[in-house]
């Protein structure tokens, strides 16, 4: 007897399964080989009798208390009987209150039953019921198919973006030098910053050179005398000015690489790039999920939600790439390389025979500030021997074992 999903994927052997009993006998080392074979043969004989009785009775009979939304699952449940040539049968029982009948055919069947004045609980067997049920199942299957198809189309958008990000990430992991990637990113950030203050195809009166100079100094720690260039060279064009800024940034970056070493700085570049990409990708996935939850509301504005999702997802992805480019460039340009003094970095000599004392311990033992200021490396006088339970000579009022006795 199966309710909805139960019983699927189970091979029900007529007469019962005896494989566990046989395997237990084979693993029993206390039995002799002849006794083991005799016991297995006896089990098989008994099983054959039971199997014949079940076959004679008609085999396995499936009783279903409900029809599933999918005909495929109902057929799987029916398929538990009649396996490998065995006989079998199935029967499903439904009520007009079941979900499928209530949604698709309940009212019509109820009206028919009321007209015919059929008593409560009367079984109905008619092709009309079977056809109505199959029609309802087909409608539900078509709806579920449309849901899966729409879900796949939405997932394809993020999947295409995921392929781009993962391909670039794998390239970063496999390469030791990503200078060819970092240099265009730096030049792109400089170009965008420059055009924000010096628009293309504009006159000099529209240029904000002091603001550009402050922005480069604040965001990229790049000190460029742009105002001085413009004052000394009135005919300086914006393309030439941008080229000089790019050259200055490249020289400043090369100085950092030379100070640290190419191998060490390239490893730092790769780590910064990976961390920035991972962080922004996680934020991008959260933004896509948030966008997905409310994109269906665009339908009220007579817009296709799927197309709107694709458009906005593409805009979010472009913003992701811009954020990664800006963050990596700013961090690599503003990182400061400092060389510590040799004295600070040299390891301190290991000090041995160290004795920790109270501040008043020297006075109590007669070794005042004179000896401390002299700095002579003399062994401290041990003084008279103090008992464990006697007052500590430091004057703290505690027992010696609870005060300076711990240090010894």
Coordinates of C-alpha atoms in Angstrom, one line a residue:
X1 CA 0.0 0.0 0.0
X2 CA 1.7 3.2 -1.2
X3 CA 0.8 6.8 -0.4
X4 CA 2.0 9.1 -3.2
X5 CA 5.8 8.7 -3.4
X6 CA 6.4 5.6 -1.2
X7 CA 7.6 2.4 -2.8
X8 CA 9.4 3.9 -5.8
X9 CA 12.8 2.4 -6.6
X10 CA 12.1 -0.8 -4.5
X11 CA 12.4 -4.3 -5.9
X12 CA 9.8 -6.3 -4.1
X13 CA 10.6 -10.0 -4.5
X14 CA 7.6 -12.3 -4.5
X15 CA 8.0 -14.7 -1.5
X16 CA 10.4 -12.4 0.3
X17 CA 14.1 -11.7 -0.1
X18 CA 16.5 -14.4 1.3
X19 CA 19.8 -12.8 0.2
X20 CA 20.6 -11.5 3.7
X21 CA 19.9 -14.9 5.3
X22 CA 22.1 -16.6 2.8
X23 CA 25.0 -14.1 3.2
X24 CA 24.8 -14.5 7.0
X25 CA 25.1 -18.3 6.7
X26 CA 28.0 -17.9 4.3
X27 CA 29.8 -15.6 6.8
X28 CA 29.2 -18.0 9.7
X29 CA 32.6 -19.7 10.2
X30 CA 31.3 -22.0 12.9
X31 CA 29.4 -24.1 10.5
X32 CA 31.0 -26.8 8.3
X33 CA 30.9 -26.4 4.6
X34 CA 28.4 -29.3 4.1
X35 CA 26.1 -28.0 6.9
X36 CA 26.2 -24.5 5.4
X37 CA 25.3 -25.7 1.9
X38 CA 22.5 -27.8 3.3
X39 CA 21.0 -24.8 5.3
X40 CA 21.2 -22.6 2.2
X41 CA 19.4 -25.3 0.1
X42 CA 16.7 -25.6 2.8
X43 CA 16.1 -21.8 2.7
X44 CA 15.9 -21.8 -1.1
X45 CA 13.4 -24.7 -0.9
X46 CA 11.2 -22.9 1.6
X47 CA 11.4 -19.7 -0.5
X48 CA 10.3 -21.5 -3.6
X49 CA 7.2 -22.7 -1.9
X50 CA 6.3 -19.2 -0.7
X51 CA 7.1 -17.8 -4.2
X52 CA 4.8 -20.3 -5.9
X53 CA 2.0 -19.4 -3.4
X54 CA 2.3 -15.7 -4.1
X55 CA 2.4 -16.2 -7.9
X56 CA -0.7 -18.5 -7.6
X57 CA -2.5 -15.7 -5.7
X58 CA -1.9 -13.2 -8.5
X59 CA 1.5 -11.7 -7.5
X60 CA 2.0 -8.3 -6.1
X61 CA -1.0 -6.0 -6.0
X62 CA -0.3 -2.2 -5.8
X63 CA -2.9 -0.1 -4.0
X64 CA -2.4 3.6 -4.6
X65 CA -4.3 6.1 -2.3
X66 CA -3.5 9.1 -4.5
X67 CA -2.5 10.1 -8.0
X68 CA 0.7 12.2 -8.3
X69 CA 0.9 15.3 -10.4
X70 CA 3.3 13.5 -12.8
X71 CA 2.1 10.4 -14.7
X72 CA 5.7 9.2 -14.8
X73 CA 5.7 8.7 -11.0
X74 CA 2.4 6.8 -11.1
X75 CA 3.9 4.5 -13.7
X76 CA 7.0 4.0 -11.6
X77 CA 4.8 3.0 -8.7
X78 CA 2.8 0.6 -10.9
X79 CA 6.1 -0.8 -12.1
X80 CA 6.8 -2.4 -8.7
X81 CA 4.5 -5.2 -9.7
X82 CA 4.9 -7.5 -12.7
X83 CA 8.7 -7.4 -12.6
X84 CA 10.8 -10.0 -14.5
X85 CA 7.8 -11.9 -15.8
X86 CA 6.1 -12.1 -12.4
X87 CA 2.3 -11.5 -12.3
X88 CA 1.0 -8.3 -10.7
X89 CA -1.8 -5.7 -10.7
X90 CA -2.5 -2.2 -9.5
X91 CA -5.5 -0.1 -8.4
X92 CA -5.7 3.5 -7.5
X93 CA -8.3 5.0 -5.2
X94 CA -9.1 8.7 -5.3
X95 CA -11.5 11.1 -3.7
X96 CA -13.1 14.3 -5.1
X97 CA -11.2 16.2 -2.3
X98 CA -7.8 15.2 -3.8
X99 CA -5.8 18.1 -5.1
X100 CA -5.8 17.1 -8.7
X101 CA -9.6 16.5 -8.9
X102 CA -10.5 19.5 -6.8
X103 CA -8.5 21.9 -9.0
X104 CA -9.3 20.6 -12.4
X105 CA -12.4 18.4 -12.3
X106 CA -14.0 18.4 -8.9
X107 CA -16.9 20.7 -9.5
X108 CA -18.0 19.0 -12.7
X109 CA -17.9 15.5 -11.2
X110 CA -19.7 16.7 -8.1
X111 CA -22.5 18.2 -10.2
X112 CA -22.8 14.9 -12.1
X113 CA -23.0 12.9 -8.8
X114 CA -25.6 15.3 -7.4
X115 CA -27.7 14.9 -10.6
X116 CA -27.5 11.1 -10.4
X117 CA -28.2 11.2 -6.7
X118 CA -25.3 8.8 -5.9
X119 CA -24.8 8.0 -2.2
X120 CA -21.8 9.2 -0.3
X121 CA -18.8 6.9 -0.7
X122 CA -20.0 5.2 -3.9
X123 CA -17.1 4.1 -6.0
X124 CA -17.1 5.5 -9.5
X125 CA -15.4 3.7 -12.4
X126 CA -15.8 5.4 -15.7
X127 CA -13.5 6.4 -18.6
X128 CA -14.6 10.0 -18.0
X129 CA -12.9 10.1 -14.6
X130 CA -9.7 8.6 -16.1
X131 CA -9.7 11.1 -18.9
X132 CA -10.3 14.0 -16.6
X133 CA -7.5 12.9 -14.4
X134 CA -5.0 12.4 -17.2
X135 CA -6.0 15.8 -18.6
X136 CA -5.3 17.4 -15.2
X137 CA -1.9 15.6 -15.0
X138 CA -1.0 16.9 -18.4
X139 CA -1.8 20.5 -17.4
X140 CA 0.3 20.2 -14.2
X141 CA 3.2 18.6 -16.1
X142 CA 3.1 21.4 -18.8
X143 CA 3.1 24.1 -16.0
X144 CA 6.0 22.4 -14.2
X145 CA 7.9 22.2 -17.5
X146 CA 7.4 25.9 -18.2
X147 CA 8.7 26.7 -14.6
X148 CA 11.8 24.6 -15.2
X149 CA 12.4 26.1 -18.6
X150 CA 12.1 29.6 -17.3
X151 CA 14.4 28.8 -14.3
X152 CA 17.0 27.4 -16.7
X153 CA 16.8 30.6 -18.9
X154 CA 17.4 32.7 -15.8
X155 CA 20.2 30.5 -14.7
X156 CA 21.9 30.7 -18.1
X157 CA 22.5 34.4 -17.6
X158 CA 24.5 33.9 -14.4
X159 CA 26.1 30.8 -15.8
X160 CA 27.5 32.7 -18.8
X161 CA 29.0 35.3 -16.4
X162 CA 30.3 32.6 -14.1
X163 CA 32.2 31.0 -17.0
X164 CA 33.9 34.4 -17.7
X165 CA 34.9 34.9 -14.1
X166 CA 36.1 31.4 -13.5
X167 CA 38.1 31.4 -16.8
X168 CA 39.9 34.6 -15.7
X169 CA 40.4 33.2 -12.2
X170 CA 41.9 30.0 -13.5
X171 CA 44.2 32.1 -15.7
X172 CA 45.4 34.0 -12.6
X173 CA 46.0 30.9 -10.6
X174 CA 48.1 29.3 -13.4
X175 CA 50.2 32.3 -14.2
X176 CA 53.1 33.7 -12.1
X177 CA 53.2 37.1 -13.8
X178 CA 50.0 39.1 -14.3
X179 CA 51.6 42.3 -15.4
X180 CA 50.0 42.1 -18.8
X181 CA 46.6 42.2 -17.0
X182 CA 47.4 44.8 -14.3
X183 CA 48.9 47.4 -16.8
X184 CA 45.7 47.7 -19.0
X185 CA 43.6 47.9 -15.8
X186 CA 45.8 50.8 -14.4
X187 CA 45.7 52.6 -17.7
X188 CA 41.9 52.2 -17.9
X189 CA 41.4 53.6 -14.4
X190 CA 43.7 56.6 -15.2
X191 CA 41.8 57.2 -18.4
X192 CA 38.4 57.1 -16.7
X193 CA 39.6 59.4 -13.9
X194 CA 41.1 61.8 -16.5
X195 CA 38.0 62.0 -18.6
X196 CA 35.9 62.7 -15.5
X197 CA 37.7 66.0 -15.1
X198 CA 38.7 66.6 -18.7
X199 CA 35.8 65.5 -20.9
X200 CA 36.6 64.4 -24.5
X201 CA 36.0 67.0 -27.2
X202 CA 35.9 69.9 -24.7
X203 CA 37.6 73.3 -24.5
X204 CA 40.1 74.3 -21.9
X205 CA 37.5 76.3 -20.0
X206 CA 35.7 73.1 -19.2
X207 CA 38.7 71.4 -17.7
X208 CA 39.1 71.0 -14.0
X209 CA 42.8 70.4 -13.8
X210 CA 43.2 71.3 -10.0
X211 CA 40.4 68.8 -9.2
X212 CA 42.1 66.1 -11.4
X213 CA 45.4 66.8 -9.6
X214 CA 43.8 66.4 -6.2
X215 CA 41.9 63.2 -7.3
X216 CA 45.1 61.5 -8.5
X217 CA 46.9 62.5 -5.3
X218 CA 44.0 61.3 -3.1
X219 CA 43.0 58.1 -4.9
X220 CA 46.3 56.9 -6.4
X221 CA 48.9 58.8 -4.3
X222 CA 50.2 60.1 -7.7
X223 CA 51.8 63.5 -7.5
X224 CA 51.5 65.0 -11.0
X225 CA 52.0 68.8 -11.6
X226 CA 49.1 69.0 -14.2
X227 CA 48.4 72.7 -13.5
X228 CA 52.0 73.6 -13.9
X229 CA 52.1 71.7 -17.2
X230 CA 49.1 73.6 -18.5
X231 CA 50.6 76.9 -17.4
X232 CA 54.0 76.3 -18.9
X233 CA 52.7 74.8 -22.1
X234 CA 49.5 76.5 -23.3
X235 CA 49.3 74.4 -26.4
X236 CA 49.4 71.1 -24.5
X237 CA 46.5 68.9 -25.7
X238 CA 44.5 66.6 -23.5
X239 CA 45.8 63.4 -25.2
X240 CA 49.4 64.4 -24.5
X241 CA 48.5 65.3 -20.9
X242 CA 46.9 61.8 -20.4
X243 CA 50.0 60.1 -21.9
X244 CA 52.2 61.9 -19.4
X245 CA 50.0 60.9 -16.5
X246 CA 50.1 57.3 -17.7
X247 CA 53.9 57.4 -18.0
X248 CA 54.3 58.9 -14.5
X249 CA 52.1 56.2 -13.0
X250 CA 54.1 53.5 -14.8
X251 CA 57.4 54.9 -13.5
X252 CA 56.0 55.1 -9.9
X253 CA 54.8 51.5 -10.2
X254 CA 58.1 50.3 -11.7
X255 CA 60.0 51.9 -8.7
X256 CA 57.9 49.9 -6.3
X257 CA 58.4 46.7 -8.2
X258 CA 62.2 47.3 -8.3
X259 CA 62.3 48.0 -4.5
X260 CA 60.5 44.8 -3.6
X261 CA 61.7 42.5 -6.4
X262 CA 59.7 41.3 -9.4
X263 CA 58.9 37.9 -8.1
X264 CA 57.6 39.1 -4.7
X265 CA 55.6 41.9 -6.2
X266 CA 54.0 39.7 -8.9
X267 CA 52.8 37.3 -6.2
X268 CA 51.3 40.3 -4.3
X269 CA 49.6 41.4 -7.5
X270 CA 48.0 38.0 -8.0
X271 CA 46.8 37.8 -4.4
X272 CA 45.2 41.2 -4.5
X273 CA 43.5 40.4 -7.8
X274 CA 42.1 37.1 -6.6
X275 CA 40.9 38.5 -3.3
X276 CA 39.2 41.5 -5.0
X277 CA 37.6 39.2 -7.7
X278 CA 36.2 36.7 -5.1
X279 CA 34.8 39.5 -2.9
X280 CA 33.0 41.3 -5.7
X281 CA 31.8 38.1 -7.3
X282 CA 30.1 37.1 -4.1
X283 CA 28.4 40.5 -3.9
X284 CA 27.4 40.2 -7.5
X285 CA 25.7 36.9 -6.9
X286 CA 23.8 38.3 -4.0
X287 CA 22.7 41.3 -6.2
X288 CA 21.5 38.9 -8.9
X289 CA 19.5 36.9 -6.4
X290 CA 17.9 40.1 -5.1
X291 CA 17.1 41.3 -8.6
X292 CA 15.6 37.9 -9.5
X293 CA 13.1 38.0 -6.6
X294 CA 11.3 41.2 -7.8
X295 CA 11.9 41.1 -11.6
X296 CA 8.4 39.6 -12.3
X297 CA 6.9 42.9 -11.2
X298 CA 8.2 44.4 -14.5
X299 CA 5.3 42.6 -16.2
X300 CA 2.9 45.2 -14.8
X301 CA 4.8 47.9 -16.8
X302 CA 4.2 45.9 -20.0
X303 CA 7.9 44.8 -20.1
X304 CA 9.3 41.3 -20.5
X305 CA 10.8 40.3 -17.2
X306 CA 13.2 37.9 -18.8
X307 CA 14.7 40.6 -21.1
X308 CA 14.8 43.1 -18.2
X309 CA 16.7 40.6 -16.1
X310 CA 19.2 40.0 -18.8
X311 CA 19.7 43.7 -19.4
X312 CA 20.2 44.6 -15.7
X313 CA 22.3 41.5 -15.1
X314 CA 24.6 42.6 -17.8
X315 CA 24.8 46.1 -16.3
X316 CA 25.6 44.6 -12.9
X317 CA 28.4 42.5 -14.5
X318 CA 29.9 45.5 -16.1
X319 CA 29.9 47.3 -12.8
X320 CA 31.5 44.2 -11.2
X321 CA 34.4 44.4 -13.7
X322 CA 34.8 48.1 -13.1
X323 CA 34.9 47.7 -9.4
X324 CA 37.5 45.0 -9.6
X325 CA 39.6 47.1 -11.9
X326 CA 39.3 50.2 -9.7
X327 CA 40.0 48.4 -6.4
X328 CA 43.0 46.5 -7.7
X329 CA 44.5 49.6 -9.3
X330 CA 44.0 51.7 -6.2
X331 CA 45.5 49.2 -3.8
X332 CA 48.5 48.5 -6.0
X333 CA 49.2 52.2 -6.6
X334 CA 48.7 53.2 -3.0
X335 CA 50.6 50.4 -1.3
X336 CA 53.8 51.8 0.4
X337 CA 57.0 49.8 0.4
X338 CA 59.2 50.4 3.4
X339 CA 62.5 49.0 4.3
X340 CA 63.1 48.6 8.0
X341 CA 66.4 49.3 9.6
X342 CA 68.9 46.5 10.0
X343 CA 68.9 47.0 13.7
X344 CA 65.2 46.6 14.0
X345 CA 65.1 43.5 11.8
X346 CA 68.2 41.8 13.3
X347 CA 67.2 39.0 15.7
X348 CA 67.9 39.8 19.4
X349 CA 70.4 37.6 21.1
X350 CA 68.8 35.0 23.3
X351 CA 69.0 36.1 26.9
X352 CA 69.5 33.4 29.4
X353 CA 69.5 33.3 33.2
X354 CA 66.8 35.9 33.4
X355 CA 65.2 36.5 36.8
X356 CA 62.0 38.3 37.2
X357 CA 61.6 40.5 40.4
X358 CA 59.3 43.0 42.1
X359 CA 60.3 46.6 41.8
X360 CA 61.0 46.7 45.6
X361 CA 63.0 43.5 45.6
X362 CA 66.3 45.2 45.0
X363 CA 65.8 47.5 48.0
X364 CA 64.9 44.7 50.2
X365 CA 68.0 42.7 49.3
X366 CA 70.3 45.8 49.5
X367 CA 70.9 46.1 45.8
X368 CA 69.6 49.6 45.2
X369 CA 69.5 51.8 42.2
X370 CA 73.3 52.3 42.3
X371 CA 73.9 48.8 41.1
X372 CA 71.1 49.0 38.5
X373 CA 72.4 52.3 37.1
X374 CA 76.0 50.9 37.0
X375 CA 74.7 48.2 34.7
X376 CA 77.4 45.8 35.9
X377 CA 76.7 42.2 35.0
X378 CA 77.2 40.9 38.5
X379 CA 75.3 38.0 40.0
X380 CA 72.7 39.1 42.5
X381 CA 73.5 38.2 46.1
X382 CA 71.3 35.4 47.3
X383 CA 70.9 36.8 50.8
X384 CA 69.8 34.7 53.8
X385 CA 67.8 31.6 53.1
X386 CA 64.1 32.3 53.6
X387 CA 61.6 29.6 54.6
X388 CA 58.6 28.8 52.5
X389 CA 56.1 30.0 55.1
X390 CA 58.1 33.0 56.4
X391 CA 57.2 36.5 55.3
X392 CA 58.8 37.5 52.0
X393 CA 61.8 39.8 52.4
X394 CA 60.4 42.2 49.8
X395 CA 58.0 43.6 52.4
X396 CA 54.8 42.7 50.6
X397 CA 53.4 41.0 53.7
X398 CA 52.8 37.7 51.8
X399 CA 54.4 34.4 52.5
X400 CA 57.6 33.7 50.6
X401 CA 56.1 30.8 48.7
X402 CA 53.2 33.0 47.5
X403 CA 55.5 35.9 46.5
X404 CA 59.1 35.6 45.4
X405 CA 59.2 31.9 46.1
X406 CA 57.2 31.4 42.9
X407 CA 60.1 32.9 40.9
X408 CA 62.6 30.5 42.2

